[in-house]
Coordinates of C-alpha atoms in Angstrom, one line a residue:
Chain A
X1 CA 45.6 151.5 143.6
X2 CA 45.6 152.3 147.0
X3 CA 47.6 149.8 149.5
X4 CA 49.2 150.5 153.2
X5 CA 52.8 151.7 153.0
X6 CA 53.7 149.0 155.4
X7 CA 51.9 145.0 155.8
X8 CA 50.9 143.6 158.5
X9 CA 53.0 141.0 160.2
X10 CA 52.0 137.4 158.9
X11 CA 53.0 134.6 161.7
X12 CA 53.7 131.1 160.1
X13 CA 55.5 128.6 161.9
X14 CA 57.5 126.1 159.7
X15 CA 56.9 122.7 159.6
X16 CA 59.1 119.9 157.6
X17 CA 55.9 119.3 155.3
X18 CA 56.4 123.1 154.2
X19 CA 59.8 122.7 153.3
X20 CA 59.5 118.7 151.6
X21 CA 56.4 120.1 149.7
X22 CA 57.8 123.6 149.1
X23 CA 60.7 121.3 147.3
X24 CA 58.7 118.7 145.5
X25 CA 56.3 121.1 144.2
X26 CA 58.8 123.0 142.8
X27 CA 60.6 120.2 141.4
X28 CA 63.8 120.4 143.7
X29 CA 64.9 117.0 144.3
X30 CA 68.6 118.6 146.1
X31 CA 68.4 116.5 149.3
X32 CA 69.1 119.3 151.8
X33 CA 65.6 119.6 151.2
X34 CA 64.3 116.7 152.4
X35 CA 66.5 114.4 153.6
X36 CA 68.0 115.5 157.1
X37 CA 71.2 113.2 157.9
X38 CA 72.4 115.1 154.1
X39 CA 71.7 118.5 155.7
X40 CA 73.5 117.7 158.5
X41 CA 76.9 116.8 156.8
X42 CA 76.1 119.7 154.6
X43 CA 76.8 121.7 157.8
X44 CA 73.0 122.5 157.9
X45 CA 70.8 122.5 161.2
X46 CA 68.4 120.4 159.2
X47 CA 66.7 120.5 155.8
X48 CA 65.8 124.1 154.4
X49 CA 63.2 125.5 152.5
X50 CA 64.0 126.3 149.4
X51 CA 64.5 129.1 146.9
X52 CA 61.3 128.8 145.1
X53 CA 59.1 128.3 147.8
X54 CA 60.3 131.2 149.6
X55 CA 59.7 133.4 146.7
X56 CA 56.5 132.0 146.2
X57 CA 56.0 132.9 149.9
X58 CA 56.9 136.4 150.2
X59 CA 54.5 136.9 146.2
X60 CA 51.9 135.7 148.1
X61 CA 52.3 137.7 151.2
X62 CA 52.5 140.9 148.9
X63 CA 50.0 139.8 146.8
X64 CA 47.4 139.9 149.4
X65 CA 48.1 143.5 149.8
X66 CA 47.4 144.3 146.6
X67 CA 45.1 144.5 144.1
X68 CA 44.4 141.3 142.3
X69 CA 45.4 142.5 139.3
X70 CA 48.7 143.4 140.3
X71 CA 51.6 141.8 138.2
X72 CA 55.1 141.0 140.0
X73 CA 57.8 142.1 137.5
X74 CA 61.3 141.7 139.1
X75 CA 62.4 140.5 142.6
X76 CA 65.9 140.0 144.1
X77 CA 66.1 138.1 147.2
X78 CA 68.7 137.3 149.4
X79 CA 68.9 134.1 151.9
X80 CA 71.1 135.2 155.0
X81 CA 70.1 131.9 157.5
X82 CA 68.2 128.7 156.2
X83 CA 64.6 128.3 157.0
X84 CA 64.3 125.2 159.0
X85 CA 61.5 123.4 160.4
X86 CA 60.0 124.3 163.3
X87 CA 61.3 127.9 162.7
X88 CA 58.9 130.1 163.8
X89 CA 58.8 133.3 161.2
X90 CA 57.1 136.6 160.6
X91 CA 56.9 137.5 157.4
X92 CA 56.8 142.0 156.9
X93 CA 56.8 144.0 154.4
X94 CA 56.8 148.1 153.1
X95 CA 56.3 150.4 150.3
X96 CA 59.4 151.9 149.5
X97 CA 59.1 153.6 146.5
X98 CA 56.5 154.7 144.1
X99 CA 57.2 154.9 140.4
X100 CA 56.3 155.0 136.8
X101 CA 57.5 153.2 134.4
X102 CA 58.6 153.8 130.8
X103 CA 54.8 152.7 129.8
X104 CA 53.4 155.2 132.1
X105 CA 52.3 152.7 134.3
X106 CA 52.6 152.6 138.5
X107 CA 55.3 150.3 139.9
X108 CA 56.2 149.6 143.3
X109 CA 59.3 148.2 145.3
X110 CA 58.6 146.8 147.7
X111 CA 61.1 145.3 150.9
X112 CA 60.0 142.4 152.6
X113 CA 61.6 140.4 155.1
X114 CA 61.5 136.8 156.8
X115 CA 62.7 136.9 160.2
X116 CA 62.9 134.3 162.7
X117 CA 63.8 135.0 166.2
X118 CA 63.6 138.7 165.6
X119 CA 66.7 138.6 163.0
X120 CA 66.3 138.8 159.2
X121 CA 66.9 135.0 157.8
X122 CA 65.7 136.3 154.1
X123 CA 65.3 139.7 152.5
X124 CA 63.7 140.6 149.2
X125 CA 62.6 143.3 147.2
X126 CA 60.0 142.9 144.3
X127 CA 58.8 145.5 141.8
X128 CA 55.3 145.2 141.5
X129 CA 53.1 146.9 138.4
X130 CA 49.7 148.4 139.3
X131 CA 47.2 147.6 136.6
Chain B
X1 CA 71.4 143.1 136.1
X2 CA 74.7 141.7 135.3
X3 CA 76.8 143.7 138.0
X4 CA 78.3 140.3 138.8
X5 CA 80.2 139.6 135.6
X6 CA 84.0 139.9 135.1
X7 CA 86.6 139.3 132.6
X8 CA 87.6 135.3 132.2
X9 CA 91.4 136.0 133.0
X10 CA 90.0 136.3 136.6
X11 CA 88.1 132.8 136.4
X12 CA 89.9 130.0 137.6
X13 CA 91.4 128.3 135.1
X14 CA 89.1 124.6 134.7
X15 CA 85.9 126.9 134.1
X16 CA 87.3 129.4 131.6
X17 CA 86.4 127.1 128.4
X18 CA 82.9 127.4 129.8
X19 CA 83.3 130.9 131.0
X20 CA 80.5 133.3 129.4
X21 CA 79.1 130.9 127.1
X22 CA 75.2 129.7 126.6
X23 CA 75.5 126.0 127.8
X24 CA 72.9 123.3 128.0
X25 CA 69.8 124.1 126.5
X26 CA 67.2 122.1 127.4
X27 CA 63.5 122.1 126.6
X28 CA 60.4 121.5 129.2
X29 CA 59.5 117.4 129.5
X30 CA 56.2 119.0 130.7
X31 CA 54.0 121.8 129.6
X32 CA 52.7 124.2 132.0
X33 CA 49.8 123.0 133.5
X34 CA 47.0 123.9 136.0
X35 CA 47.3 121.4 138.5
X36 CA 51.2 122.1 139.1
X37 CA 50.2 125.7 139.8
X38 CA 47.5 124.9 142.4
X39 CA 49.8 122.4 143.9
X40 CA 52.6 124.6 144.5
X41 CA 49.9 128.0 145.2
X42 CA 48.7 125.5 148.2
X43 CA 52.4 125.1 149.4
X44 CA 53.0 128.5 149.5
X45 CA 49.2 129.2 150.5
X46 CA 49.0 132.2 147.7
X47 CA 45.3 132.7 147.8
X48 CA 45.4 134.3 144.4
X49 CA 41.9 133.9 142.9
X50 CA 43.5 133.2 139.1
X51 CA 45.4 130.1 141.1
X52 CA 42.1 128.8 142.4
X53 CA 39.5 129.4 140.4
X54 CA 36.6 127.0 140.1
X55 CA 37.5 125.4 136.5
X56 CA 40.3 128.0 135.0
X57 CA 42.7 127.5 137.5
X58 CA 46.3 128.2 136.3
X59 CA 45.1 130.5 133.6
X60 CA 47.5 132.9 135.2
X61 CA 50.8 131.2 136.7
X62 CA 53.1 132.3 139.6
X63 CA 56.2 134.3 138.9
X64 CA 57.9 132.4 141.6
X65 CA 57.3 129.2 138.8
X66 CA 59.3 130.6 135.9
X67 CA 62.7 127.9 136.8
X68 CA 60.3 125.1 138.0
X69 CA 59.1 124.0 134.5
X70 CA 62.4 123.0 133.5
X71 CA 63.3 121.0 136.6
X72 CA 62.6 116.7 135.2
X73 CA 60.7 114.4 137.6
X74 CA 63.2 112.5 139.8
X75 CA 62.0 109.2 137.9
X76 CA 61.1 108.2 134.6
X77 CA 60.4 105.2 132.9
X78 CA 61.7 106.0 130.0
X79 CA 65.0 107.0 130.5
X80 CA 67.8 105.3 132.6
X81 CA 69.3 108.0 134.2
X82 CA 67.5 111.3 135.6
X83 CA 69.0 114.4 134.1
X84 CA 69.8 117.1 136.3
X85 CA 68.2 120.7 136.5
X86 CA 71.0 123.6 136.6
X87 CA 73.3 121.0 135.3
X88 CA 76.0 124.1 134.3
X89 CA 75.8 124.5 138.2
X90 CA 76.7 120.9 138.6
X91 CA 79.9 121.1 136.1
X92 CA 81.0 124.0 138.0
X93 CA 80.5 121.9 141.3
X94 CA 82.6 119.3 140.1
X95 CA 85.4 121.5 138.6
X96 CA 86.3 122.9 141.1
X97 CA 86.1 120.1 143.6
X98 CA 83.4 121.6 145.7
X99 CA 80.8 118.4 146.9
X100 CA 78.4 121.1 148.6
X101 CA 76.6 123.8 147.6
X102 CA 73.8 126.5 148.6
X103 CA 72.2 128.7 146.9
X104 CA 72.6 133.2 148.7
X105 CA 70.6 134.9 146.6
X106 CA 68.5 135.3 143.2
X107 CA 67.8 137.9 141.3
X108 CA 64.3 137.5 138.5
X109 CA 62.9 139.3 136.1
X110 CA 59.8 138.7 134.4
X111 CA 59.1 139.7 130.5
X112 CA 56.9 137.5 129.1
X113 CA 53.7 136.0 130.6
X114 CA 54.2 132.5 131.1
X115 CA 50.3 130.2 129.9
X116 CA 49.2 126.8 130.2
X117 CA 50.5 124.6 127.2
X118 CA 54.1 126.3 127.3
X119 CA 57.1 124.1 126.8
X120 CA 59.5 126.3 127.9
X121 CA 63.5 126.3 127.0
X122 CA 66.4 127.5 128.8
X123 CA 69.7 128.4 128.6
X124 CA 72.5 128.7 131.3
X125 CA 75.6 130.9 131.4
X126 CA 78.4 131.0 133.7
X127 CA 78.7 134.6 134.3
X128 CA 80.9 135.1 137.5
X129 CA 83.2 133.2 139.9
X130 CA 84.7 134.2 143.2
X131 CA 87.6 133.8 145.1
X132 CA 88.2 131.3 147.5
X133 CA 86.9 132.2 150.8
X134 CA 85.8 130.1 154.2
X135 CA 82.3 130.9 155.9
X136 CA 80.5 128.6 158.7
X137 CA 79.5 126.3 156.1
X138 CA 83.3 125.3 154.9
X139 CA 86.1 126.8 152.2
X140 CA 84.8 127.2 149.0
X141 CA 83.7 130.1 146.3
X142 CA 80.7 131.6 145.0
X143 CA 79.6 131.9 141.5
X144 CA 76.5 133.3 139.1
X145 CA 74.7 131.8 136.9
X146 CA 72.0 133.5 134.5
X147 CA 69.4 131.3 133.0
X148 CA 67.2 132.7 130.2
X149 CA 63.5 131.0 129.9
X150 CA 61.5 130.8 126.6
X151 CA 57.8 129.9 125.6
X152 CA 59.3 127.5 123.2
X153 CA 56.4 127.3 121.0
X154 CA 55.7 130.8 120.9
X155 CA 59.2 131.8 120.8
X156 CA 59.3 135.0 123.4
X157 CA 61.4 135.5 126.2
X158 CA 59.7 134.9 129.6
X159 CA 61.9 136.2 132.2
X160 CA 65.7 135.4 133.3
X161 CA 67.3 134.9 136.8
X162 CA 70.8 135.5 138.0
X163 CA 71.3 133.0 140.8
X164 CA 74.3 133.4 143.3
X165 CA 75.5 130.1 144.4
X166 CA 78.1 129.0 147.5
X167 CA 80.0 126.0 146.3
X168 CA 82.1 124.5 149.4
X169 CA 84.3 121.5 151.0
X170 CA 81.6 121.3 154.8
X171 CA 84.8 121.6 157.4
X172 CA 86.5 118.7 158.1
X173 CA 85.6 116.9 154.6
X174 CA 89.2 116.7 152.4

């Protein structure tokens, strides 16, 4: 399997439709996702995308640098600011190990990052099996 | 996995009967299903070809899906209250007198492939509780809880996740 060490930067600017969606398609009815006045008192700046749609996301965004038939095993991700809408974010990610499994098969971890205003809002890392 | 667990003597004392022990299992009102997967593949705008295939869409479902299945619908006709998802993270909410919370950080691992036609059944587990501490947000603590996911009908463990939660008072709120 041959992908580039490091992704190119995907641009995506957040609207609230992302983040009510992201929510409802996920089945998350918590109402920091979609109902603003209840973010606000949460001590929000607004709603936020959640957990599930972020992951989904940054799978997507690795996924399209690899092979179809790549499988996503493991992921850990961290949520250091809320995603709000209007935020404008870059999604990057890179290669940071190569490995083999106890199946003999090719893994990958991979970091990736959401950033907004040039600071890291989310930060994950998946390992990814090469099939 | 489970760097984040600790002995119950260090819990506080309303969540050490629940401390370390599978809680509320609860099985799938729906079955996996093709047209939840394109619907959540389009929010995320995963271009996967499995997800969008003409006619055997779904065949393959997102990782990112394995806690969504267990999640009810908001509203249902047959039932006169709407049950909660994560509802051991809701007991731990209101035990320790903490209205808010967020969820830091989540850690998933995958070991069985999830297929349309799955109920799938979970389990939670209270596996760590932290001190209280303030942030931006408000005083509070954080806490873990693991969730195991099965194929019910075929009885194989699909993947677990470890999610880190921040239960807090929002400042100003008594």
């Amino acid at each position: 399997m041959s992908i580039p060490e490091i992704f190119p930067i995907e641009r995506r600017v957040i609207q609230a439709f992302d983040i009510v969606m992201g929510a409802a398609a996920s089945r998350d009815w918590q109402p920091q996702h979609h109902d603003h006045q209840h973010a606000l008192a949460m001590n929000l700046p607004g709603i936020i995308m959640n957990t599930t749609t972020q992951v989904g996301m940054l799978h997507g965004y690795a996924l399209r640098w690899a092979e179809a038939s790549a499988r996503i095993r493991k992921w850990k991700i961290t949520m250091k600011q809320p995603i709000c809408a209007g935020d404008a974010i870059e999604m990057r990610g890179q290669v940071r190990e190569r490995m083999t499994n106890a199946d003999g098969e090719e893994m990958l971890l991979i970091a990736l990052e959401i950033s907004k205003n040039d600071i890291a809002a989310t930060t994950a890392q998946i390992w990814m099996q090469c099939i | 996995m489970n760097d984040r667990s600790q002995r119950a003597s260090e819990v506080p004392e309303e969540l050490r009967d629940i401390f370390e022990r599978p809680m509320f299992p609860e099985l799938s009102e729906d079955v996996i299903e093709a047209g939840a997967v394109r619907l959540f593949a389009s929010v995320v705008q995963d271009s996967h070809p499995d997800y969008w295939a003409e006619g055997r869409g779904g065949q393959r479902i997102p990782p990112a899906m394995l806690s969504v299945w267990n999640r009810p619908v908001a509203w249902n006709p047959n039932r006169l209250h709407s049950p909660q998802a994560m509802r051991l993270h809701f007991l731990v909410k209101e035990r320790l007198a903490l209205p808010k919370a967020v969820v830091v950080d989540s850690e998933t691992e995958i070991v069985g492939e999830m297929a349309c036609g799955d109920h799938v059944r979970s389990t939670q587990i209270l596996q760590a509780v932290g001190p209280i501490r303030s942030n931006r947000l408000g005083t509070g603590r954080n806490w873990t809880i693991r969730v195991e996911y099965w194929a019910d009908q075929r009885d194989i463990l699909l993947g677990t996740e470890v999610m880190g939660f921040y239960g807090y008072a929002p400042k100003g709120c008594n």
